[in-house]
C-alpha cells in the first residue's frame, strides 16, 4: 500500500503552500483523482487522517473529486468517456484508443486556509 | 477567523516527477536507454534480466542494473553474476522505487560510458505505477503461470507501460496458457502495446526482446 506515503506527500505539499501564504490552519484539501492514478480512494482517506495529525492540516477535510478516463477517438474526432478502465475502446464506435486526455490526475486543486486576524 | 481558498493545481507526486525529469535529461544526454521492469513478485524479472545483461555484454554493449528489494540482496547477487555493475536499492519495506532512490544510486557510475540502464522494480503490480523513475521504457512482465486476466485486474500498471513481456513461455503448455486471451486483455487496457513472448530458461524470444531494446534505443535516443 503506497497510499500512506502519498498522503504524506500530499500533506507536505499542502502544508508548504499554506505556510507560504501565512495561514494558521488548513480546513480542507480539494483533490482531483483520476481513475488511472493507481491510488485507491478509501486507502488514501485512511492515510490522510494519519498523515495530517499534528500538522497545519490536523482535523481538516479531504474532498476527493473522482475523474473518469477520457480518451480521444480518432474516428469520432472527439473526446469520449470510458465506462471502464478495462476497455480502452470508444463507447460510441468501438474503435480502440489509448490517447488518454484525462484519468491520470493525482492533483491538489485547492486548499481552504485560515488566516490570522 | 478569516478563511480563503488557495489555488494549488499541482501534482501530489510533483517532487518525484521533477527528480525523474532531471534524471531522464541526464541519462539522455549521456545516451543511455533506461528500462524500468515491473511485475508481480516472482514473474521472472531477475531471470530475464540475468540473461539480458549477459547477452548485451557479449554483444559489446555497456550495461548496468539497479534492483529494488524490500529486504534481501539476493537479486543483486544473481545479477552481478553477469559480470556487469549492479547495485541494490534497499527500499526498507517500501513497496516501490522512487526517482530519488535511483538518483542516489547512480552517483558513482560514469553514465557517459553506459548504453543501457535496467531498473528492476519491487515485485508489485500496484504501487510502482505511480512513480516515474526517469525511464524511457516501462516494461511490464506477465508470466504464463499467473493467468491471462492479470491485465484486467491491474489495468493501471499495464496502461502505464510501453512494452509487455510474457515470461516463462517454456511452461505455457503445462499451464494451459491461452496466449490469445492474454494478448486481447493487454490490448483491452493498452491498445497497440508491443508484446514479446519469452522464456529466460529456454531462451525463446530473448533475441526479439533484445531487438526491441535496440529499436527503442535507436528511435528514442537517435542523434544524442
Ligand atoms: N520455467 C521457468 N522458470 C522461470 C523462468 N523465469 C524465472 N523462472 C523462475 O521463477 C522464479 C522467480 O523468478 P525471478 O526471476 O526471481 O522473479 P522476479 O520477478 O525477479 O521475482 P521478485 O524479484 O521476487 O519479484 C524462480 O524460481 C525462477 O527460476 C522461465 O523462463 N522459465
Ligand atoms: Mg527479482
Ligand atoms: Zn469513436
Short mmCIF file of C-alpha atoms and ligand atoms in Angstrom, two decimals:
data_model
loop_
_atom_site.label_atom_id
_atom_site.label_comp_id
_atom_site.label_asym_id
_atom_site.label_seq_id
_atom_site.Cartn_x
_atom_site.Cartn_y
_atom_site.Cartn_z
CA UNK A 1 0.00 0.00 0.00
CA UNK A 2 1.54 3.29 -1.10
CA UNK A 3 -1.44 5.49 -0.23
CA UNK A 4 0.08 6.35 3.13
CA UNK A 5 3.26 7.66 1.54
CA UNK A 6 1.12 9.53 -0.99
CA UNK A 7 -0.87 11.02 1.88
CA UNK A 8 2.36 12.26 3.44
CA UNK A 9 3.42 13.88 0.15
CA UNK A 10 0.01 15.49 -0.10
CA UNK A 11 0.17 16.87 3.44
CA UNK A 12 3.69 18.15 2.89
CA UNK A 13 2.74 19.95 -0.31
CA UNK A 14 -0.47 21.45 1.10
CA UNK A 15 1.30 22.44 4.33
CA UNK A 16 4.09 24.21 2.42
CA UNK A 17 1.65 26.21 0.33
CA UNK A 18 -0.38 27.11 3.40
CA UNK A 19 2.68 28.32 5.33
CA UNK A 20 3.91 30.36 2.38
CA UNK A 21 0.52 32.06 2.30
CA UNK A 22 0.79 32.78 6.02
CA UNK A 23 -2.06 30.50 7.04
CA UNK A 24 -2.50 29.26 10.59
CA UNK A 25 -4.61 26.28 9.69
CA UNK A 26 -5.84 24.28 6.72
CA UNK A 27 -9.55 23.49 6.79
CA UNK A 28 -9.86 21.40 3.67
CA UNK A 29 -7.99 19.99 0.70
CA UNK A 30 -9.61 19.50 -2.70
CA UNK A 31 -8.03 16.67 -4.65
CA UNK A 32 -8.55 15.56 -8.25
CA UNK A 33 -8.16 11.79 -8.52
CA UNK A 34 -8.13 10.08 -11.91
CA UNK A 35 -9.31 6.51 -12.38
CA UNK A 36 -5.82 5.64 -13.69
CA UNK A 37 -3.90 7.33 -10.88
CA UNK A 38 -3.19 3.99 -9.22
CA UNK A 39 -4.50 5.33 -5.92
CA UNK A 40 -7.36 3.76 -4.01
CA UNK A 41 -9.61 6.44 -2.59
CA UNK A 42 -10.52 4.67 0.66
CA UNK A 43 -6.91 3.87 1.44
CA UNK A 44 -5.90 7.45 0.74
CA UNK A 45 -8.61 8.83 3.03
CA UNK A 46 -7.42 6.50 5.75
CA UNK A 47 -3.80 7.57 5.21
CA UNK A 48 -4.85 11.22 5.25
CA UNK A 49 -6.09 11.01 8.82
CA UNK A 50 -2.76 9.60 9.93
CA UNK A 51 -0.60 11.96 7.89
CA UNK A 52 -2.41 15.13 8.97
CA UNK A 53 -2.05 14.52 12.71
CA UNK A 54 -0.04 17.27 14.45
CA UNK A 55 0.26 19.38 11.29
CA UNK A 56 -1.41 22.54 9.99
CA UNK A 57 -3.85 20.13 8.37
CA UNK A 58 -4.96 18.41 11.57
CA UNK A 59 -8.73 17.84 11.58
CA UNK A 60 -9.04 19.10 8.00
CA UNK A 61 -11.33 17.53 5.43
CA UNK A 62 -10.22 15.81 2.26
CA UNK A 63 -12.60 16.34 -0.66
CA UNK A 64 -11.93 13.94 -3.48
CA UNK A 65 -13.20 14.58 -6.98
CA UNK A 66 -13.01 11.33 -8.92
CA UNK A 67 -12.32 11.69 -12.61
CA UNK A 68 -13.20 9.02 -15.17
CA UNK A 69 -10.85 8.22 -18.05
CA UNK A 70 -11.36 10.26 -21.20
CA UNK A 71 -9.67 9.33 -24.48
CA UNK A 72 -9.63 10.91 -27.90
CA UNK A 73 -11.40 8.86 -30.56
CA UNK A 74 -9.81 9.41 -33.95
CA UNK A 75 -12.89 8.12 -35.76
CA UNK A 76 -15.50 10.21 -33.92
CA UNK A 77 -12.96 13.06 -33.76
CA UNK A 78 -13.78 13.93 -30.20
CA UNK A 79 -13.03 13.15 -26.58
CA UNK A 80 -15.12 10.35 -25.12
CA UNK A 81 -15.51 8.99 -21.62
CA UNK A 82 -14.64 5.35 -20.95
CA UNK A 83 -17.12 3.34 -18.94
CA UNK A 84 -14.41 1.01 -17.69
CA UNK A 85 -10.63 1.11 -17.36
CA UNK A 86 -10.67 -2.47 -18.64
CA UNK A 87 -11.87 -1.47 -22.05
CA UNK A 88 -9.99 1.23 -23.95
CA UNK A 89 -12.45 1.49 -26.81
CA UNK A 90 -14.69 4.32 -27.87
CA UNK A 91 -18.12 3.70 -26.29
CA UNK A 92 -19.77 5.08 -29.42
CA UNK A 93 -17.94 3.40 -32.31
CA UNK A 94 -15.86 0.69 -30.54
CA UNK A 95 -12.54 1.86 -32.01
CA UNK A 96 -9.57 1.16 -29.70
CA UNK A 97 -7.90 4.29 -28.36
CA UNK A 98 -5.04 4.77 -25.94
CA UNK A 99 -4.89 8.53 -26.44
CA UNK A 100 -5.61 9.48 -22.84
CA UNK A 101 -6.85 13.01 -22.18
CA UNK A 102 -7.95 12.58 -18.56
CA UNK A 103 -7.62 9.96 -15.85
CA UNK A 104 -4.06 10.05 -14.55
CA UNK A 105 -4.64 13.03 -12.21
CA UNK A 106 -3.43 12.94 -8.63
CA UNK A 107 -3.51 16.63 -8.06
CA UNK A 108 -4.26 19.14 -5.34
CA UNK A 109 -6.71 21.54 -6.88
CA UNK A 110 -7.01 23.95 -3.96
CA UNK A 111 -6.90 24.23 -0.20
CA UNK A 112 -9.09 26.16 2.22
CA UNK A 113 -6.96 28.03 4.71
CA UNK A 114 -7.48 30.18 7.79
CA UNK A 115 -5.53 33.40 8.05
CA UNK A 116 -4.51 35.13 11.29
CA UNK A 117 -6.80 38.01 12.33
CA UNK B 1 -11.07 33.65 11.52
CA UNK B 2 -10.56 34.88 8.00
CA UNK B 3 -10.77 31.98 5.60
CA UNK B 4 -9.84 31.84 1.96
CA UNK B 5 -9.34 29.41 -0.88
CA UNK B 6 -5.86 28.95 -2.28
CA UNK B 7 -5.48 27.52 -5.76
CA UNK B 8 -2.70 24.92 -5.95
CA UNK B 9 -3.15 22.84 -9.11
CA UNK B 10 -0.07 20.73 -8.55
CA UNK B 11 0.51 17.01 -8.75
CA UNK B 12 0.93 15.34 -5.39
CA UNK B 13 3.95 13.47 -6.75
CA UNK B 14 5.36 16.62 -8.29
CA UNK B 15 8.66 16.29 -6.43
CA UNK B 16 9.20 12.75 -7.66
CA UNK B 17 8.23 13.81 -11.18
CA UNK B 18 10.73 16.67 -11.15
CA UNK B 19 13.55 14.43 -9.99
CA UNK B 20 12.55 11.92 -12.68
CA UNK B 21 12.59 14.63 -15.34
CA UNK B 22 16.08 15.68 -14.28
CA UNK B 23 17.25 12.07 -14.35
CA UNK B 24 15.80 11.49 -17.80
CA UNK B 25 17.60 14.55 -19.13
CA UNK B 26 20.91 13.43 -17.64
CA UNK B 27 20.53 9.89 -18.95
CA UNK B 28 19.53 11.09 -22.40
CA UNK B 29 22.45 13.48 -22.56
CA UNK B 30 24.69 10.51 -21.78
CA UNK B 31 22.99 8.38 -24.48
CA UNK B 32 21.62 5.81 -22.03
CA UNK B 33 18.36 3.91 -22.64
CA UNK B 34 16.70 3.32 -19.27
CA UNK B 35 14.28 0.46 -18.70
CA UNK B 36 12.04 0.06 -15.65
CA UNK B 37 10.88 -3.55 -15.19
CA UNK B 38 7.65 -4.03 -13.25
CA UNK B 39 5.64 -7.17 -12.44
CA UNK B 40 4.16 -9.17 -9.58
CA UNK B 41 6.60 -10.96 -7.28
CA UNK B 42 8.18 -13.97 -8.97
CA UNK B 43 7.20 -13.23 -12.58
CA UNK B 44 10.78 -13.60 -13.71
CA UNK B 45 12.25 -10.09 -13.79
CA UNK B 46 15.60 -11.16 -12.37
CA UNK B 47 15.81 -14.27 -14.56
CA UNK B 48 15.14 -12.33 -17.77
CA UNK B 49 17.47 -9.58 -16.67
CA UNK B 50 20.32 -12.03 -15.92
CA UNK B 51 20.07 -13.31 -19.44
CA UNK B 52 19.64 -9.85 -20.96
CA UNK B 53 22.67 -8.39 -19.19
CA UNK B 54 24.84 -11.30 -20.26
CA UNK B 55 23.75 -11.20 -23.89
CA UNK B 56 24.13 -7.43 -24.19
CA UNK B 57 27.55 -7.56 -22.60
CA UNK B 58 28.63 -10.26 -25.04
CA UNK B 59 27.40 -8.09 -27.91
CA UNK B 60 29.74 -5.38 -26.66
CA UNK B 61 27.16 -3.09 -25.10
CA UNK B 62 27.84 -1.43 -21.81
CA UNK B 63 25.07 -2.22 -19.33
CA UNK B 64 24.28 -1.74 -15.66
CA UNK B 65 21.40 -2.60 -13.36
CA UNK B 66 19.73 -1.32 -10.24
CA UNK B 67 17.49 -3.65 -8.33
CA UNK B 68 14.93 -2.72 -5.73
CA UNK B 69 14.35 -5.21 -2.98
CA UNK B 70 12.40 -4.97 0.24
CA UNK B 71 14.89 -6.76 2.41
CA UNK B 72 17.45 -9.01 0.72
CA UNK B 73 20.33 -8.66 -1.72
CA UNK B 74 19.66 -12.00 -3.44
CA UNK B 75 18.61 -10.47 -6.76
CA UNK B 76 21.60 -8.12 -6.83
CA UNK B 77 23.95 -11.06 -6.32
CA UNK B 78 22.23 -13.08 -9.07
CA UNK B 79 22.50 -10.15 -11.49
CA UNK B 80 26.14 -9.44 -10.64
CA UNK B 81 26.98 -12.93 -11.95
CA UNK B 82 26.50 -11.47 -15.43
CA UNK B 83 29.70 -9.53 -14.82
CA UNK B 84 28.21 -6.05 -15.07
CA UNK B 85 27.84 -3.25 -12.50
CA UNK B 86 24.84 -3.91 -10.27
CA UNK B 87 23.53 -2.02 -7.28
CA UNK B 88 20.88 -2.98 -4.84
CA UNK B 89 18.37 -0.41 -3.66
CA UNK B 90 17.07 -1.46 -0.30
CA UNK B 91 13.62 0.08 -0.05
CA UNK B 92 13.32 -0.52 3.69
CA UNK B 93 9.93 -2.11 3.35
CA UNK B 94 8.61 0.36 0.82
CA UNK B 95 6.65 -1.31 -1.94
CA UNK B 96 8.07 0.64 -4.90
CA UNK B 97 11.10 2.58 -6.09
CA UNK B 98 11.14 6.37 -6.28
CA UNK B 99 13.18 8.64 -8.54
CA UNK B 100 15.32 9.91 -5.65
CA UNK B 101 16.45 6.38 -4.81
CA UNK B 102 17.53 5.84 -8.40
CA UNK B 103 19.35 9.15 -8.47
CA UNK B 104 21.19 8.38 -5.20
CA UNK B 105 22.47 5.09 -6.57
CA UNK B 106 23.79 6.48 -9.84
CA UNK B 107 26.24 8.92 -8.34
CA UNK B 108 29.42 6.90 -8.78
CA UNK B 109 28.74 5.44 -12.22
CA UNK B 110 30.09 7.06 -15.36
CA UNK B 111 26.87 7.41 -17.33
CA UNK B 112 28.67 8.55 -20.48
CA UNK B 113 30.12 5.07 -20.87
CA UNK B 114 26.79 3.34 -20.44
CA UNK B 115 24.40 2.15 -23.19
CA UNK B 116 21.59 0.56 -21.17
CA UNK B 117 20.46 1.02 -17.59
CA UNK B 118 17.98 -1.53 -16.24
CA UNK B 119 15.96 -0.94 -13.11
CA UNK B 120 14.24 -3.94 -11.57
CA UNK B 121 11.37 -2.54 -9.52
CA UNK B 122 9.95 -4.14 -6.40
CA UNK B 123 7.65 -7.06 -7.27
CA UNK B 124 4.26 -5.34 -7.04
CA UNK B 125 1.61 -4.61 -9.65
CA UNK B 126 0.05 -1.63 -7.90
CA UNK B 127 2.39 0.88 -6.28
CA UNK B 128 5.18 1.23 -8.88
CA UNK B 129 2.70 2.52 -11.45
CA UNK B 130 2.51 5.97 -9.82
CA UNK B 131 6.26 6.65 -9.71
CA UNK B 132 8.19 7.87 -12.72
CA UNK B 133 11.83 6.82 -12.34
CA UNK B 134 13.10 8.77 -15.33
CA UNK B 135 12.90 5.69 -17.52
CA UNK B 136 12.41 5.65 -21.28
CA UNK B 137 10.62 2.36 -21.28
CA UNK B 138 8.38 0.89 -18.66
CA UNK B 139 8.19 -2.83 -19.28
CA UNK B 140 5.51 -4.87 -17.58
CA UNK B 141 6.12 -8.61 -17.29
CA UNK B 142 3.43 -11.26 -17.06
CA UNK B 143 4.25 -14.94 -16.56
CA UNK B 144 2.23 -17.74 -18.08
CA UNK B 145 1.68 -19.13 -14.58
CA UNK B 146 -0.21 -16.04 -13.41
CA UNK B 147 -3.28 -16.30 -15.59
CA UNK B 148 -4.38 -14.36 -18.63
CA UNK B 149 -6.60 -11.90 -16.79
CA UNK B 150 -3.89 -10.06 -14.83
CA UNK B 151 -4.09 -7.06 -17.20
CA UNK B 152 -7.80 -6.67 -16.40
CA UNK B 153 -7.15 -6.94 -12.68
CA UNK B 154 -4.31 -4.42 -12.74
CA UNK B 155 -5.16 -2.08 -15.62
CA UNK B 156 -3.17 0.85 -14.18
CA UNK B 157 0.22 -0.74 -14.39
CA UNK B 158 -0.44 -2.26 -17.81
CA UNK B 159 -1.79 1.03 -19.05
CA UNK B 160 1.26 2.93 -17.83
CA UNK B 161 3.70 0.53 -19.54
CA UNK B 162 5.26 0.81 -23.01
CA UNK B 163 6.06 -2.85 -23.67
CA UNK B 164 4.63 -6.09 -22.27
CA UNK B 165 6.82 -9.16 -21.91
CA UNK B 166 5.27 -12.59 -21.39
CA UNK B 167 7.65 -14.76 -19.37
CA UNK B 168 8.16 -18.49 -18.65
CA UNK B 169 6.84 -19.46 -22.08
CA UNK B 170 8.51 -22.87 -21.59
CA UNK B 171 5.71 -23.57 -19.08
CA UNK B 172 2.88 -22.32 -21.29
CA UNK B 173 1.61 -25.71 -22.33
CA UNK B 174 1.71 -27.19 -18.85
CA UNK B 175 -0.26 -24.20 -17.55
CA UNK B 176 -2.70 -24.28 -20.48
CA UNK B 177 -1.86 -20.64 -21.02
CA UNK B 178 -4.15 -19.03 -23.57
CA UNK B 179 -1.84 -16.58 -25.27
CA UNK B 180 -4.55 -15.08 -27.48
CA UNK B 181 -6.65 -14.27 -24.43
CA UNK B 182 -3.63 -12.68 -22.76
CA UNK B 183 -2.95 -10.58 -25.84
CA UNK B 184 -6.57 -9.49 -26.04
CA UNK B 185 -6.59 -8.49 -22.37
CA UNK B 186 -3.40 -6.48 -22.74
CA UNK B 187 -4.81 -4.77 -25.83
CA UNK B 188 -8.05 -4.01 -23.95
CA UNK B 189 -6.23 -1.93 -21.34
CA UNK B 190 -3.42 -0.62 -23.56
CA UNK B 191 -4.30 -0.68 -27.27
CA UNK B 192 -1.35 -1.21 -29.56
CA UNK B 193 1.22 -2.07 -26.89
CA UNK B 194 4.05 -4.25 -28.17
CA UNK B 195 4.06 -7.75 -26.68
CA UNK B 196 7.13 -10.01 -26.64
CA UNK B 197 6.92 -13.68 -25.57
CA UNK B 198 10.00 -15.01 -23.80
CA UNK B 199 11.48 -17.73 -21.69
CA UNK B 200 14.58 -16.93 -19.70
CA UNK B 201 15.03 -20.65 -19.25
CA UNK B 202 14.90 -21.87 -22.85
CA UNK B 203 15.95 -18.59 -24.43
CA UNK B 204 12.85 -18.39 -26.63
CA UNK B 205 12.06 -14.81 -27.60
CA UNK B 206 15.16 -13.38 -25.98
CA UNK B 207 16.52 -12.23 -29.35
CA UNK B 208 13.24 -10.50 -30.14
CA UNK B 209 13.38 -8.79 -26.75
CA UNK B 210 16.94 -7.62 -27.43
CA UNK B 211 15.89 -6.31 -30.85
CA UNK B 212 13.02 -4.48 -29.22
CA UNK B 213 15.50 -2.75 -26.88
CA UNK B 214 17.85 -1.89 -29.74
CA UNK B 215 14.98 -0.41 -31.78
CA UNK B 216 13.78 1.65 -28.85
CA UNK B 217 17.29 2.91 -28.25
CA UNK B 218 17.58 3.87 -31.88
CA UNK B 219 14.25 5.65 -32.02
CA UNK B 220 14.38 7.40 -28.66
CA UNK B 221 18.00 8.41 -28.48
CA UNK B 222 18.89 8.96 -32.10
CA UNK B 223 21.26 11.86 -32.63
CA UNK B 224 22.10 12.09 -28.94
N1 LIG C 1 10.46 -22.41 -16.03
C1 LIG C 1 10.86 -21.14 -15.91
N2 LIG C 1 11.05 -20.63 -14.68
C2 LIG C 1 11.43 -19.33 -14.59
C3 LIG C 1 11.63 -18.53 -15.73
N3 LIG C 1 11.99 -17.28 -15.33
C4 LIG C 1 12.00 -17.33 -13.98
N4 LIG C 1 11.67 -18.54 -13.53
C5 LIG C 1 11.59 -18.99 -12.12
O1 LIG C 1 10.61 -18.21 -11.44
C6 LIG C 1 11.05 -17.91 -10.12
C7 LIG C 1 11.06 -16.40 -9.91
O2 LIG C 1 11.94 -15.80 -10.84
P1 LIG C 1 12.64 -14.41 -10.56
O3 LIG C 1 13.44 -14.08 -11.75
O4 LIG C 1 13.34 -14.43 -9.25
O5 LIG C 1 11.37 -13.46 -10.44
P2 LIG C 1 11.31 -11.92 -10.04
O6 LIG C 1 10.23 -11.30 -10.85
O7 LIG C 1 12.64 -11.30 -10.15
O8 LIG C 1 10.86 -12.00 -8.51
P3 LIG C 1 10.89 -10.82 -7.40
O9 LIG C 1 12.14 -10.04 -7.58
O10 LIG C 1 10.83 -11.55 -6.10
O11 LIG C 1 9.65 -10.01 -7.63
C8 LIG C 1 12.43 -18.53 -9.97
O12 LIG C 1 12.28 -19.76 -9.33
C9 LIG C 1 12.90 -18.70 -11.40
O13 LIG C 1 13.77 -19.78 -11.55
C10 LIG C 1 11.45 -19.13 -17.04
O14 LIG C 1 11.59 -18.51 -18.09
N5 LIG C 1 11.03 -20.42 -17.04
MG1 LIG C 2 13.75 -10.25 -8.73
ZN1 LIG C 3 -15.47 6.74 -31.64
#
